[in-house]
mmCIF file of C-alpha atoms in Angstrom:
data_model
loop_
_atom_site.group_PDB
_atom_site.id
_atom_site.type_symbol
_atom_site.label_atom_id
_atom_site.label_comp_id
_atom_site.label_asym_id
_atom_site.label_seq_id
_atom_site.Cartn_x
_atom_site.Cartn_y
_atom_site.Cartn_z
ATOM 1 C CA SER A 117 35.879 -3.022 8.364
ATOM 2 C CA SER A 118 34.167 -5.199 5.864
ATOM 3 C CA THR A 119 32.393 -7.058 8.615
ATOM 4 C CA THR A 120 30.770 -3.725 9.805
ATOM 5 C CA GLU A 121 29.839 -2.847 6.158
ATOM 6 C CA SER A 122 28.246 -6.274 5.808
ATOM 7 C CA SER A 123 26.229 -5.884 9.025
ATOM 8 C CA ASP A 124 25.246 -2.290 7.861
ATOM 9 C CA ILE A 125 24.099 -3.697 4.377
ATOM 10 C CA LEU A 126 22.090 -6.564 6.141
ATOM 11 C CA LEU A 127 20.490 -4.029 8.582
ATOM 12 C CA LYS A 128 19.468 -1.745 5.754
ATOM 13 C CA LYS A 129 17.961 -4.568 3.699
ATOM 14 C CA SER A 130 16.072 -5.943 6.727
ATOM 15 C CA SER A 131 14.603 -2.447 7.482
ATOM 16 C CA VAL A 132 12.703 -2.345 4.200
ATOM 17 C CA ASN A 133 8.893 -1.575 4.756
ATOM 18 C CA LEU A 134 6.270 0.264 2.823
ATOM 19 C CA GLU A 135 7.412 3.527 4.275
ATOM 20 C CA THR A 136 11.045 3.079 2.951
ATOM 21 C CA CYS A 137 9.721 1.840 -0.484
ATOM 22 C CA LEU A 138 7.601 4.953 -0.869
ATOM 23 C CA ASP A 139 9.834 7.416 0.920
ATOM 24 C CA GLY A 140 9.557 10.853 -0.799
ATOM 25 C CA LYS A 141 7.166 9.291 -3.407
ATOM 26 C CA ILE A 142 3.853 9.875 -1.746
ATOM 27 C CA SER A 143 2.380 12.532 0.547
ATOM 28 C CA PRO A 144 2.132 11.944 4.295
ATOM 29 C CA GLU A 145 -1.562 11.810 4.032
ATOM 30 C CA TRP A 146 -1.432 8.959 1.523
ATOM 31 C CA LEU A 147 1.030 7.099 3.640
ATOM 32 C CA ILE A 148 -1.753 7.084 6.445
ATOM 33 C CA VAL A 149 -4.314 6.032 3.868
ATOM 34 C CA LEU A 150 -2.017 3.102 2.775
ATOM 35 C CA LYS A 151 -1.420 1.886 6.319
ATOM 36 C CA ASN A 152 -5.187 1.400 6.610
ATOM 37 C CA LEU A 153 -5.799 -0.062 3.082
ATOM 38 C CA THR A 154 -2.895 -2.385 2.594
ATOM 39 C CA SER A 155 -2.115 -5.684 4.111
ATOM 40 C CA ASN A 156 1.244 -7.559 4.678
ATOM 41 C CA GLN A 157 1.185 -11.027 3.412
ATOM 42 C CA LYS A 158 3.836 -13.860 3.853
ATOM 43 C CA PHE A 159 4.737 -16.502 1.430
ATOM 44 C CA LYS A 160 6.923 -19.648 1.981
ATOM 45 C CA LYS A 161 9.525 -20.668 -0.471
ATOM 46 C CA ASN A 162 7.952 -21.875 -3.831
ATOM 47 C CA GLU A 163 4.651 -20.410 -3.080
ATOM 48 C CA ARG A 164 3.053 -18.205 -5.811
ATOM 49 C CA ILE A 165 2.585 -14.469 -4.893
ATOM 50 C CA VAL A 166 0.961 -13.588 -8.252
ATOM 51 C CA GLU A 167 -0.502 -16.104 -10.637
ATOM 52 C CA GLU A 168 -0.246 -15.703 -14.480
ATOM 53 C CA GLY A 169 -3.776 -15.513 -15.982
ATOM 54 C CA LYS A 170 -5.578 -14.825 -12.748
ATOM 55 C CA PRO A 171 -7.574 -11.577 -12.411
ATOM 56 C CA VAL A 172 -5.543 -8.588 -11.285
ATOM 57 C CA LYS A 173 -6.522 -7.627 -7.667
ATOM 58 C CA GLY A 174 -3.595 -5.504 -6.753
ATOM 59 C CA PHE A 175 0.198 -4.832 -6.716
ATOM 60 C CA CYS A 176 2.857 -5.779 -4.152
ATOM 61 C CA PHE A 177 6.018 -4.165 -2.764
ATOM 62 C CA ILE A 178 8.515 -6.768 -1.702
ATOM 63 C CA ILE A 179 9.353 -6.235 1.974
ATOM 64 C CA SER A 180 11.707 -9.091 2.473
ATOM 65 C CA GLY A 181 13.013 -12.158 0.506
ATOM 66 C CA LYS A 182 13.677 -13.021 -3.131
ATOM 67 C CA VAL A 183 11.274 -13.661 -5.888
ATOM 68 C CA LYS A 184 11.474 -15.078 -9.396
ATOM 69 C CA VAL A 185 9.099 -13.639 -12.065
ATOM 70 C CA VAL A 186 8.286 -16.260 -14.563
ATOM 71 C CA THR A 187 5.968 -16.710 -17.595
ATOM 72 C CA SER A 188 4.496 -19.905 -19.022
ATOM 73 C CA ILE A 189 5.882 -20.965 -22.432
ATOM 74 C CA TYR A 190 4.150 -24.358 -23.129
ATOM 75 C CA GLU A 191 2.782 -27.407 -21.352
ATOM 76 C CA GLY A 192 3.473 -26.284 -17.838
ATOM 77 C CA GLN A 193 6.937 -25.120 -18.682
ATOM 78 C CA GLU A 194 8.029 -21.682 -17.306
ATOM 79 C CA ARG A 195 10.883 -19.382 -18.276
ATOM 80 C CA ILE A 196 12.417 -16.996 -15.694
ATOM 81 C CA LEU A 197 12.051 -13.303 -16.844
ATOM 82 C CA ARG A 198 13.880 -11.727 -13.856
ATOM 83 C CA LEU A 199 14.641 -12.004 -10.208
ATOM 84 C CA SER A 200 13.247 -9.516 -7.606
ATOM 85 C CA HIS A 201 14.056 -8.580 -4.024
ATOM 86 C CA ALA A 202 13.138 -6.336 -1.193
ATOM 87 C CA GLY A 203 12.018 -2.866 -2.269
ATOM 88 C CA ASN A 204 10.866 -3.873 -5.677
ATOM 89 C CA LEU A 205 7.422 -3.773 -7.098
ATOM 90 C CA LEU A 206 5.459 -6.942 -8.291
ATOM 91 C CA GLY A 207 2.563 -6.930 -10.713
ATOM 92 C CA HIS A 208 3.320 -3.547 -12.398
ATOM 93 C CA ARG A 209 3.013 -5.002 -15.940
ATOM 94 C CA ALA A 210 -0.678 -5.659 -15.113
ATOM 95 C CA ILE A 211 -1.617 -1.979 -14.520
ATOM 96 C CA SER A 212 -3.803 -1.860 -17.570
ATOM 97 C CA ALA A 213 -4.706 -5.545 -17.897
ATOM 98 C CA ASP A 214 -7.445 -7.697 -16.611
ATOM 99 C CA VAL A 215 -5.224 -10.654 -15.819
ATOM 100 C CA TYR A 216 -1.598 -10.915 -14.636
ATOM 101 C CA PRO A 217 0.756 -11.605 -17.547
ATOM 102 C CA ILE A 218 3.342 -13.322 -15.251
ATOM 103 C CA SER A 219 3.646 -15.307 -12.138
ATOM 104 C CA ALA A 220 5.873 -14.442 -9.109
ATOM 105 C CA ILE A 221 7.178 -17.295 -7.030
ATOM 106 C CA ALA A 222 8.936 -16.905 -3.774
ATOM 107 C CA LEU A 223 12.598 -18.292 -3.927
ATOM 108 C CA THR A 224 12.848 -17.656 -0.129
ATOM 109 C CA ASP A 225 10.307 -16.885 2.536
ATOM 110 C CA VAL A 226 8.867 -13.640 1.290
ATOM 111 C CA GLU A 227 6.806 -10.762 2.849
ATOM 112 C CA VAL A 228 5.029 -8.413 0.701
ATOM 113 C CA THR A 229 2.765 -5.406 1.211
ATOM 114 C CA PHE A 230 -0.276 -5.769 -1.094
ATOM 115 C CA ILE A 231 -1.964 -2.758 -2.440
ATOM 116 C CA PRO A 232 -5.470 -3.179 -3.954
ATOM 117 C CA THR A 233 -5.783 -2.035 -7.659
ATOM 118 C CA ASP A 234 -8.185 0.732 -6.962
ATOM 119 C CA VAL A 235 -5.953 2.184 -4.211
ATOM 120 C CA PHE A 236 -2.855 1.839 -6.361
ATOM 121 C CA LEU A 237 -4.412 3.634 -9.284
ATOM 122 C CA LYS A 238 -5.581 6.549 -7.087
ATOM 123 C CA MET A 239 -2.174 6.694 -5.529
ATOM 124 C CA ILE A 240 -0.586 7.091 -9.033
ATOM 125 C CA GLY A 241 -3.080 9.907 -9.819
ATOM 126 C CA GLN A 242 -2.681 11.815 -6.685
ATOM 127 C CA ASN A 243 1.068 11.482 -6.091
ATOM 128 C CA PRO A 244 3.054 12.881 -9.094
ATOM 129 C CA ASN A 245 6.352 11.740 -7.544
ATOM 130 C CA PHE A 246 5.022 8.124 -7.258
ATOM 131 C CA ALA A 247 3.807 8.313 -10.844
ATOM 132 C CA ILE A 248 7.426 9.333 -11.861
ATOM 133 C CA PHE A 249 8.939 6.484 -9.744
ATOM 134 C CA LEU A 250 6.563 4.085 -11.465
ATOM 135 C CA VAL A 251 7.459 5.217 -14.910
ATOM 136 C CA GLU A 252 11.150 5.021 -14.089
ATOM 137 C CA PHE A 253 10.626 1.601 -12.593
ATOM 138 C CA ILE A 254 8.868 0.256 -15.578
ATOM 139 C CA ALA A 255 11.366 1.817 -18.020
ATOM 140 C CA ARG A 256 14.313 0.253 -16.179
ATOM 141 C CA ASP A 257 12.521 -3.100 -16.137
ATOM 142 C CA LEU A 258 11.864 -2.724 -19.937
ATOM 143 C CA ARG A 259 15.454 -1.700 -20.600
ATOM 144 C CA GLU A 260 16.807 -4.633 -18.628
ATOM 145 C CA THR A 261 14.497 -7.072 -20.432
ATOM 146 C CA GLU A 262 15.601 -5.703 -23.834
ATOM 147 C CA GLU A 263 19.290 -6.027 -22.797
ATOM 148 C CA ARG A 264 18.639 -9.766 -21.936
ATOM 149 C CA MET A 265 16.947 -10.266 -25.283
ATOM 150 C CA LYS A 266 19.834 -8.748 -27.186
ATOM 151 C CA SER A 267 22.240 -10.822 -25.200
ATOM 152 C CA MET A 268 20.284 -13.987 -26.027
ATOM 153 C CA ILE A 269 20.253 -13.003 -29.762
ATOM 154 C CA HIS A 270 23.857 -11.727 -30.263
ATOM 155 C CA ASN A 271 26.053 -13.370 -27.694
ATOM 156 C CA ASP A 272 27.585 -16.748 -27.676
ATOM 157 C CA VAL A 273 26.824 -19.200 -24.797
ATOM 158 C CA ILE A 274 29.906 -18.253 -22.673
ATOM 159 C CA VAL A 275 29.035 -14.609 -22.689
ATOM 160 C CA ARG A 276 25.337 -15.283 -21.951
ATOM 161 C CA ILE A 277 26.401 -17.448 -18.967
ATOM 162 C CA ALA A 278 28.729 -14.710 -17.747
ATOM 163 C CA HIS A 279 25.745 -12.238 -17.860
ATOM 164 C CA ILE A 280 23.537 -14.786 -15.875
ATOM 165 C CA LEU A 281 26.289 -15.167 -13.278
ATOM 166 C CA CYS A 282 26.575 -11.426 -12.864
ATOM 167 C CA LEU A 283 22.820 -11.088 -12.554
ATOM 168 C CA LEU A 284 22.888 -13.734 -9.837
ATOM 169 C CA ILE A 285 25.685 -12.046 -7.944
ATOM 170 C CA ASP A 286 23.727 -8.657 -8.147
ATOM 171 C CA SER A 287 20.728 -10.372 -6.949
ATOM 172 C CA TYR A 288 22.202 -12.542 -4.190
ATOM 173 C CA GLY A 289 25.601 -11.192 -3.433
ATOM 174 C CA TYR A 290 28.990 -12.968 -3.419
ATOM 175 C CA ASP A 291 30.793 -13.926 -0.269
ATOM 176 C CA GLU A 292 34.580 -14.546 -1.047
ATOM 177 C CA ASN A 293 34.880 -16.328 2.287
ATOM 178 C CA ILE A 294 32.601 -19.199 1.424
ATOM 179 C CA LYS A 295 34.658 -22.201 -0.025
ATOM 180 C CA GLY A 296 33.541 -23.616 -3.337
ATOM 181 C CA GLN A 297 32.459 -20.479 -4.968
#
């Protein structure tokens, strides 16, 4: 039944942790190292997880919650670049930077696993499967960004709104049983 499927989906989403994020991507020895060198951090809705322009200290896997990734445009105004959720990586665009090029803001209560920069870089070098995962993640992120740019340039307003609605449904889901949707 769809209720059972919904419960299974919720159970799977709630069971995200560093091990599930990195399953098959790092060696068992590295998983032990990470358990000792990472920390879980919790953020309340509207708290900044990563701050644009601040020194890069590390990278985060989202364990639970929803996050918006934004960039400053002018005079305190910010533009949403993308939405992120459990299992995704934050801060990856700062791998070769001194400061974070974006901010990440909690849309809900969020829990992340923070990996310090030096540990993250060693993990890339010593775990080829993780390096491949990271390249694929960054390529997918870039491809999605390019698609949004093309949409903004070439599509009329109605099509752009439809794309945004699809993005929101993909990120947050859609429940046909809730009235007013």
